[in-house]
Coordinates of C-alpha atoms and ligand atoms in Angstrom, one line a residue:
M33 CA 136.5 130.9 100.0
D34 CA 139.0 128.1 99.4
L35 CA 138.3 127.9 95.6
E36 CA 140.5 124.9 94.9
K37 CA 138.8 122.8 97.5
H38 CA 135.4 124.2 96.5
D39 CA 136.1 123.0 92.9
Q40 CA 136.6 119.5 94.3
L41 CA 133.2 119.6 95.9
C42 CA 131.6 120.9 92.6
E43 CA 133.2 118.2 90.6
V44 CA 131.4 115.3 92.3
L45 CA 127.9 116.8 92.5
P46 CA 126.8 116.6 88.8
Q47 CA 127.6 112.9 88.6
F48 CA 125.9 112.1 91.9
Y49 CA 122.8 114.1 90.9
E50 CA 122.7 112.4 87.5
E51 CA 122.8 109.0 89.1
I52 CA 120.2 109.7 91.7
Y53 CA 117.9 112.1 90.0
L54 CA 118.2 112.4 86.3
S55 CA 118.2 108.6 85.9
Q56 CA 114.5 108.4 87.2
E57 CA 112.0 107.5 84.6
N58 CA 108.7 109.4 84.0
R59 CA 109.6 112.4 86.1
P60 CA 107.2 115.4 86.0
A61 CA 108.4 117.9 83.4
S62 CA 108.2 120.7 86.0
M63 CA 111.1 119.1 87.9
N64 CA 113.3 120.9 85.3
Y65 CA 113.1 124.0 87.5
Y66 CA 114.6 122.1 90.5
N67 CA 117.2 120.6 88.2
F68 CA 118.1 124.1 87.2
V69 CA 118.3 125.3 90.9
V70 CA 120.6 122.4 91.7
S71 CA 122.8 123.1 88.7
E72 CA 123.0 126.7 89.8
V73 CA 123.3 126.0 93.6
H74 CA 126.7 127.8 93.8
G75 CA 125.9 130.1 90.8
L76 CA 122.8 132.1 90.3
R77 CA 121.4 131.9 93.8
I78 CA 124.7 133.1 95.2
K79 CA 124.7 135.9 92.7
E80 CA 121.3 136.9 94.0
L81 CA 122.6 137.0 97.5
V82 CA 125.6 139.1 96.4
N83 CA 123.3 141.5 94.6
H84 CA 121.3 141.8 97.8
K85 CA 124.4 142.5 99.9
E86 CA 125.6 145.1 97.4
K87 CA 122.5 147.0 98.1
D88 CA 123.4 146.9 101.8
G89 CA 121.1 143.9 102.4
K90 CA 122.0 141.2 105.0
V91 CA 122.0 137.4 104.8
V92 CA 121.1 135.3 107.8
G93 CA 121.9 131.6 108.0
T94 CA 119.8 129.2 110.1
F95 CA 120.0 125.5 111.1
C96 CA 116.6 124.7 112.6
V97 CA 113.0 125.0 111.7
F98 CA 112.3 126.7 115.0
V99 CA 114.0 129.9 113.8
P100 CA 111.2 132.1 112.5
D101 CA 111.8 133.0 108.8
E102 CA 108.9 135.5 109.1
V103 CA 111.0 137.8 111.3
I104 CA 114.1 137.5 109.0
N105 CA 111.9 138.5 106.1
A106 CA 110.3 141.4 108.0
A107 CA 113.7 142.8 108.8
G108 CA 114.5 142.9 105.0
A109 CA 117.1 140.2 105.3
V110 CA 117.4 137.0 103.2
G111 CA 117.3 133.7 105.2
V112 CA 119.2 130.6 104.1
G113 CA 119.2 127.1 105.6
L114 CA 122.8 126.1 106.2
C115 CA 122.6 122.5 107.5
G116 CA 125.4 120.4 105.9
G117 CA 124.3 117.2 104.2
S118 CA 127.5 115.9 102.7
D119 CA 130.4 113.8 104.1
F120 CA 132.7 116.1 102.1
W121 CA 132.7 118.5 105.0
E122 CA 132.9 116.0 107.9
P123 CA 136.8 115.8 108.0
D124 CA 137.0 119.6 108.4
G125 CA 134.3 119.5 111.1
E126 CA 136.4 116.8 112.9
K127 CA 139.3 119.2 113.2
V128 CA 137.4 121.1 115.9
L129 CA 134.7 118.7 117.1
P130 CA 134.8 115.1 118.5
R131 CA 134.5 112.4 115.9
N132 CA 131.5 111.0 117.7
T133 CA 129.4 114.0 116.8
C134 CA 126.4 113.7 114.5
P135 CA 127.3 114.2 110.8
L136 CA 124.9 117.1 110.4
V137 CA 126.7 119.1 113.0
K138 CA 130.2 118.1 111.8
A139 CA 129.3 118.9 108.1
S140 CA 127.7 122.2 109.1
V141 CA 130.8 123.3 111.0
G142 CA 133.1 121.8 108.4
A143 CA 131.4 123.7 105.6
K144 CA 132.3 127.0 107.4
I145 CA 135.8 126.3 108.5
S146 CA 136.8 124.8 105.1
G147 CA 135.7 128.0 103.4
T148 CA 133.9 125.9 100.7
C149 CA 130.2 126.8 101.1
P150 CA 129.4 130.1 99.4
Y151 CA 126.1 130.3 101.4
F152 CA 128.0 130.3 104.7
Q153 CA 130.5 132.8 103.3
S154 CA 127.6 135.1 102.3
C155 CA 126.1 135.3 105.8
D156 CA 126.3 138.3 108.0
L157 CA 124.9 136.5 111.0
I158 CA 124.1 132.9 111.8
V159 CA 121.4 131.8 114.2
G160 CA 121.8 128.8 116.4
E161 CA 119.3 127.4 118.9
T162 CA 119.4 125.3 122.1
T163 CA 118.1 122.0 120.7
C164 CA 120.5 119.1 121.1
D165 CA 123.8 119.2 123.0
G166 CA 125.9 118.7 119.9
K167 CA 124.5 121.9 118.2
K168 CA 124.5 123.9 121.4
K169 CA 128.3 123.4 121.9
A170 CA 129.0 123.8 118.2
W171 CA 127.7 127.4 118.2
E172 CA 130.4 128.4 120.6
I173 CA 133.0 127.1 118.2
L174 CA 131.3 128.6 115.1
D175 CA 131.2 132.0 116.9
E176 CA 135.0 132.1 116.5
Y177 CA 134.5 132.2 112.7
I178 CA 131.3 134.2 112.3
P179 CA 128.9 136.1 114.5
V180 CA 126.3 133.7 116.0
H181 CA 123.1 134.6 117.7
V182 CA 121.6 131.7 119.8
M183 CA 117.9 131.4 120.4
D184 CA 117.1 129.7 123.7
L185 CA 114.5 127.1 122.8
P186 CA 112.5 125.7 125.7
Q187 CA 112.5 121.9 126.0
M188 CA 109.0 121.7 127.4
K189 CA 105.7 123.1 126.1
R190 CA 104.0 124.7 129.2
E191 CA 102.5 128.1 129.2
K192 CA 105.6 129.6 130.7
D193 CA 107.7 128.0 127.9
N194 CA 105.4 129.7 125.3
L195 CA 105.9 133.0 127.0
H196 CA 109.7 132.4 127.0
W197 CA 109.7 131.6 123.3
Q198 CA 107.7 134.8 122.6
D199 CA 110.4 136.6 124.4
E200 CA 113.2 134.9 122.5
I201 CA 111.5 135.8 119.2
R202 CA 111.4 139.4 120.3
I203 CA 115.1 139.4 121.3
F204 CA 115.8 137.8 117.9
M205 CA 113.8 140.6 116.2
D206 CA 115.9 143.2 118.1
K207 CA 119.1 141.5 117.0
L208 CA 117.9 141.5 113.3
E209 CA 117.0 145.2 113.6
A210 CA 120.5 146.0 114.9
T211 CA 122.1 143.8 112.1
T212 CA 120.1 145.2 109.2
G213 CA 119.4 148.7 110.4
N214 CA 115.7 148.1 109.5
K215 CA 112.8 148.4 111.9
V216 CA 110.4 145.4 112.1
T217 CA 106.9 146.9 112.0
E218 CA 103.5 145.2 112.4
E219 CA 102.9 145.7 108.7
K220 CA 106.3 144.2 107.7
L221 CA 105.8 141.2 110.0
A222 CA 102.3 140.7 108.7
E223 CA 103.8 140.5 105.2
G224 CA 106.5 138.1 106.4
I225 CA 103.9 135.9 108.0
K226 CA 101.7 135.8 104.9
L227 CA 104.6 135.0 102.6
I228 CA 106.0 132.1 104.7
N229 CA 102.4 130.8 105.2
E230 CA 102.1 130.7 101.4
K231 CA 105.3 128.7 101.3
R232 CA 103.9 126.3 103.8
K233 CA 100.7 126.0 101.9
V234 CA 102.4 125.1 98.6
L235 CA 104.5 122.5 100.4
K236 CA 101.3 121.0 101.8
R237 CA 99.8 121.0 98.4
L238 CA 102.8 119.0 97.1
Y239 CA 102.5 116.6 100.0
D240 CA 98.8 116.2 99.5
A241 CA 99.5 115.0 96.0
R242 CA 101.5 112.2 97.5
K243 CA 98.4 110.9 99.3
S244 CA 97.1 109.7 96.0
Q245 CA 97.1 105.9 95.3
N246 CA 98.9 106.6 92.0
L247 CA 102.0 108.5 93.1
P248 CA 102.6 111.4 90.6
I249 CA 106.1 112.1 92.0
S250 CA 108.9 110.1 93.7
G251 CA 109.8 110.6 97.3
K252 CA 113.3 111.6 96.2
D253 CA 111.9 114.5 94.1
A254 CA 109.6 115.6 97.0
L255 CA 112.6 115.6 99.4
L256 CA 114.7 117.7 96.9
I257 CA 111.9 120.3 96.7
S258 CA 111.7 120.4 100.6
Q259 CA 115.5 120.9 100.7
I260 CA 115.4 123.7 98.1
A261 CA 112.6 125.5 100.0
F262 CA 115.3 126.3 102.6
Y263 CA 117.4 128.5 100.4
D264 CA 115.5 129.5 97.2
D265 CA 113.8 132.9 96.8
P266 CA 110.4 132.3 98.6
E267 CA 108.2 134.0 96.0
R268 CA 109.8 132.2 93.1
F269 CA 109.7 128.9 95.0
I270 CA 106.0 129.3 95.7
Q271 CA 105.2 130.1 92.0
K272 CA 107.3 127.2 90.6
T273 CA 106.0 124.7 93.2
N274 CA 102.4 125.7 92.4
E275 CA 103.1 125.1 88.7
L276 CA 104.5 121.6 89.6
C277 CA 101.5 120.9 91.7
D278 CA 99.2 121.7 88.8
E279 CA 101.1 119.1 86.8
L280 CA 100.8 116.6 89.6
D281 CA 97.1 117.1 89.9
K282 CA 96.8 116.4 86.2
R283 CA 98.9 113.3 86.5
I284 CA 96.6 112.0 89.3
T285 CA 93.6 112.6 87.1
D286 CA 95.3 110.9 84.2
G287 CA 96.3 107.9 86.4
I288 CA 100.1 108.5 85.8
S289 CA 102.3 107.0 88.5
V290 CA 106.1 106.9 88.9
F291 CA 105.8 103.5 90.8
T292 CA 104.2 100.2 90.2
E293 CA 100.9 99.7 92.1
D294 CA 102.4 97.1 94.5
A295 CA 105.3 99.2 95.7
P296 CA 105.1 99.4 99.5
R297 CA 104.3 103.0 100.6
I298 CA 106.8 104.2 103.1
L299 CA 106.5 106.9 105.8
V300 CA 110.0 108.1 106.7
T301 CA 110.3 109.6 110.2
G302 CA 113.3 111.0 112.1
T303 CA 116.2 113.4 111.7
P304 CA 116.3 115.9 108.9
M305 CA 118.1 115.2 105.6
A306 CA 120.0 118.3 104.6
I307 CA 120.9 118.7 100.9
P308 CA 122.6 116.7 99.3
N309 CA 121.7 113.8 101.7
W310 CA 119.4 111.7 99.4
K311 CA 120.9 108.4 100.5
L312 CA 118.0 106.7 102.3
H313 CA 115.3 107.8 99.8
H314 CA 117.5 106.6 96.9
I315 CA 118.1 103.2 98.5
I316 CA 114.3 102.8 99.4
E317 CA 113.2 103.7 95.9
T318 CA 115.8 101.5 94.2
S319 CA 114.8 98.6 96.4
G320 CA 111.1 98.5 95.4
G321 CA 109.7 101.0 97.9
A322 CA 108.0 104.4 97.4
V323 CA 108.5 107.1 100.0
V324 CA 105.1 108.9 100.4
C325 CA 105.8 111.2 103.3
E326 CA 108.6 112.5 105.6
E327 CA 107.8 113.2 109.3
S328 CA 110.9 115.3 109.7
C329 CA 112.2 118.9 109.5
T330 CA 112.8 118.4 105.8
G331 CA 109.2 117.3 105.6
T332 CA 106.0 117.9 107.5
R333 CA 107.5 119.6 110.5
Y334 CA 108.6 122.4 108.2
F335 CA 105.2 123.2 106.8
E336 CA 102.4 121.9 109.0
N337 CA 100.4 124.5 110.9
L338 CA 100.2 128.1 109.8
V339 CA 100.8 131.3 111.8
D340 CA 97.6 133.2 112.6
E341 CA 97.4 136.1 110.1
N342 CA 94.8 137.9 112.2
A343 CA 97.3 139.0 114.8
A344 CA 97.4 142.8 114.6
T345 CA 99.9 144.1 117.2
L346 CA 103.5 143.0 117.6
D347 CA 102.6 141.4 120.9
E348 CA 99.9 139.4 119.2
Q349 CA 102.2 138.5 116.3
M350 CA 104.8 137.2 118.8
K351 CA 102.2 135.0 120.4
A352 CA 100.9 133.8 117.0
L353 CA 104.5 132.9 116.0
A354 CA 105.2 131.1 119.3
D355 CA 101.9 129.2 119.1
R356 CA 102.7 127.9 115.6
Y357 CA 106.4 127.1 116.3
L358 CA 105.8 125.3 119.5
N359 CA 103.6 122.9 117.6
I360 CA 106.7 121.4 116.1
N361 CA 107.4 118.0 117.7
C362 CA 111.2 117.7 117.8
A363 CA 112.8 115.0 119.9
C364 CA 114.6 117.7 121.9
F365 CA 111.3 118.2 123.8
T366 CA 110.2 116.2 126.8
P367 CA 107.7 114.7 126.8
N368 CA 107.2 114.5 123.0
T369 CA 104.1 112.4 122.6
G370 CA 102.9 114.8 119.9
R371 CA 105.4 113.3 117.5
I372 CA 104.0 109.8 118.1
D373 CA 100.5 111.2 117.3
D374 CA 101.9 112.8 114.2
I375 CA 103.5 109.6 113.0
V376 CA 100.3 107.6 113.5
R377 CA 98.1 110.3 111.8
L378 CA 100.5 110.6 108.8
Y379 CA 100.7 106.8 108.4
K380 CA 96.9 106.8 108.0
E381 CA 96.6 110.0 105.9
Y382 CA 99.2 108.9 103.4
N383 CA 97.9 105.3 103.4
A384 CA 101.4 104.0 104.2
D385 CA 102.3 100.3 104.5
G386 CA 105.3 100.7 106.8
V387 CA 107.5 103.2 108.7
V388 CA 111.3 103.7 108.3
Y389 CA 112.7 105.3 111.4
F390 CA 115.8 107.2 110.3
T391 CA 118.4 108.5 112.6
L392 CA 121.9 109.9 111.9
P393 CA 124.7 108.3 114.0
F394 CA 125.3 109.9 117.4
C395 CA 121.9 111.7 117.4
Q396 CA 120.9 110.8 121.0
T397 CA 117.5 112.5 121.0
Y398 CA 116.0 110.7 118.0
A399 CA 117.7 107.4 118.7
T400 CA 116.4 107.4 122.3
E401 CA 112.9 108.4 121.3
F402 CA 112.8 105.3 119.1
K403 CA 111.6 103.1 122.0
K404 CA 108.6 105.2 122.7
V405 CA 107.7 105.4 119.1
K406 CA 108.2 101.7 118.6
D407 CA 106.1 100.7 121.6
A408 CA 103.2 102.9 120.4
L409 CA 103.4 101.6 116.8
D410 CA 103.6 98.0 117.9
E411 CA 100.5 98.5 119.9
K412 CA 98.7 99.7 116.8
G413 CA 100.2 97.0 114.5
I414 CA 102.1 99.5 112.4
P415 CA 105.3 97.9 111.0
M416 CA 108.5 99.9 111.5
I417 CA 112.3 99.4 111.0
M418 CA 115.0 101.6 112.4
I419 CA 117.9 102.6 110.1
E420 CA 120.8 104.5 111.6
T421 CA 123.0 105.7 108.8
G422 CA 125.4 108.6 108.1
Y423 CA 126.3 110.4 104.9
S424 CA 129.0 108.0 103.7
L425 CA 127.8 105.4 101.2
Q426 CA 130.0 102.7 102.7
D427 CA 127.0 100.9 104.4
A428 CA 124.6 101.4 101.5
G429 CA 124.6 97.7 100.7
Q430 CA 123.8 96.7 104.2
V431 CA 121.0 99.3 104.5
K432 CA 119.6 98.0 101.2
T433 CA 119.6 94.4 102.3
R434 CA 117.7 95.3 105.5
L435 CA 115.2 97.4 103.7
E436 CA 114.5 94.7 101.1
A437 CA 113.8 92.2 103.9
F438 CA 111.4 94.8 105.5
F439 CA 109.6 95.3 102.2
E440 CA 109.2 91.5 101.7
M441 CA 107.6 91.4 105.2
L442 CA 105.2 94.2 104.2
E443 CA 104.3 92.3 101.0
T444 CA 103.6 89.2 103.0
N445 CA 101.4 91.2 105.3
R446 CA 99.6 92.7 102.3
Q447 CA 98.9 89.3 100.7
A448 CA 97.7 88.0 104.1
A449 CA 95.3 90.9 104.4
V450 CA 94.0 90.4 100.8
S451 CA 93.3 86.7 101.4
E452 CA 91.5 87.3 104.7
Ligands
BJ8_688 S1 113.5 120.9 115.1 S2 115.3 117.9 114.4 S3 116.0 121.0 112.7 S4 116.9 120.5 116.2 S5 120.4 115.1 113.9 S6 121.8 118.1 114.9 S7 119.0 116.8 116.7 S8 122.3 115.3 116.9 S9 118.7 118.5 113.5 FE1 116.9 119.5 114.2 FE2 115.6 121.7 114.8 FE3 114.9 119.4 116.0 FE4 114.4 119.8 113.5 FE5 121.2 117.2 116.9 FE6 120.2 115.0 116.1 FE7 122.2 116.0 114.8 FE8 119.8 117.2 114.7

């Protein structure tokens, strides 16, 4: 670890968090747990990982929701999501990557080579995957610093692709067995499947609360919880998030909302927002909008669809895992019409007024898929705006101006619908 540089990173986070999170009014009291997790992001959780390693346990870092946590868990390892969400790490990423690489890739690589991310430094193995070109090539560079295992994700969803993904999960399982020295049995994998399904269920419960007309929680807070789900202890996370959901249910019954009734309800769709990327949500929610759902990998793509718990043999479990994971609609697939169906479905389920299509700069898959999504939404009369923005706050004013104009248009639509 480069401790001096690490201290620079830790210096800015509290003020940033205070401005974005602690300044919110009327937050659910149960958000205190997540405040605590953030305050201890490089403290207690890291200590837990160190304790695990002292008992000869292994830590496995991941970057994509296609990597099955169930298998990591069944091998007795601890999985942590490693995607970098801060521009602090981009300059270090640019030392080995082209500048015109997406910030998520640059920050993830920069976090490792700068020696400032204790999660990265705790990992015994990291797992890459063949999704976009930027990530694929970055694994080769990261492998110079830390052992990388790459899962070959198919880019289509035919029967042979399903079989291929089952095979890849099995190879991953073998790799984990070799890394941890633990055998993955049917029983252990069944436990892993059950645990991760429980995590998905509690996230779904959180998201279901956001379908309510009176919103009991801000989009910013929901995003933070999704981000924390990637590295917190799963059992504790499930327990604490269920407690939060009990409070949200009560708020819904009591008619408590964190937004005014006329705030436009926004569905955000697009690239993932890795912690601490809270920029777009913060701008939306300080410009009069309310984020009700994220169709993204730090949102519905992470928790929708469960793995079948009735699979008994390892072969059946591989199939159950492949079936669930290949239901994720990432723009790296072709065709990817399932994502359009998801956006339209979520727009209705969450009673949204408009869609914000978010893409990080230089993300070709999501930027190119915009046209297909826009055509389909136009046909259905669903308003959408595209916002391409990176981690730096330099363009925050411009993004805000565009969003305010979009919200005004939504308000005009709403008034027209009322007077019809
Ligand atoms: S399943 S979205 S987590 S690949 S933003 S690095 S795509 S250039 S993150 Fe992703 Fe898995 Fe797909 Fe989800 Fe590349 Fe785009 Fe950057 Fe991205």
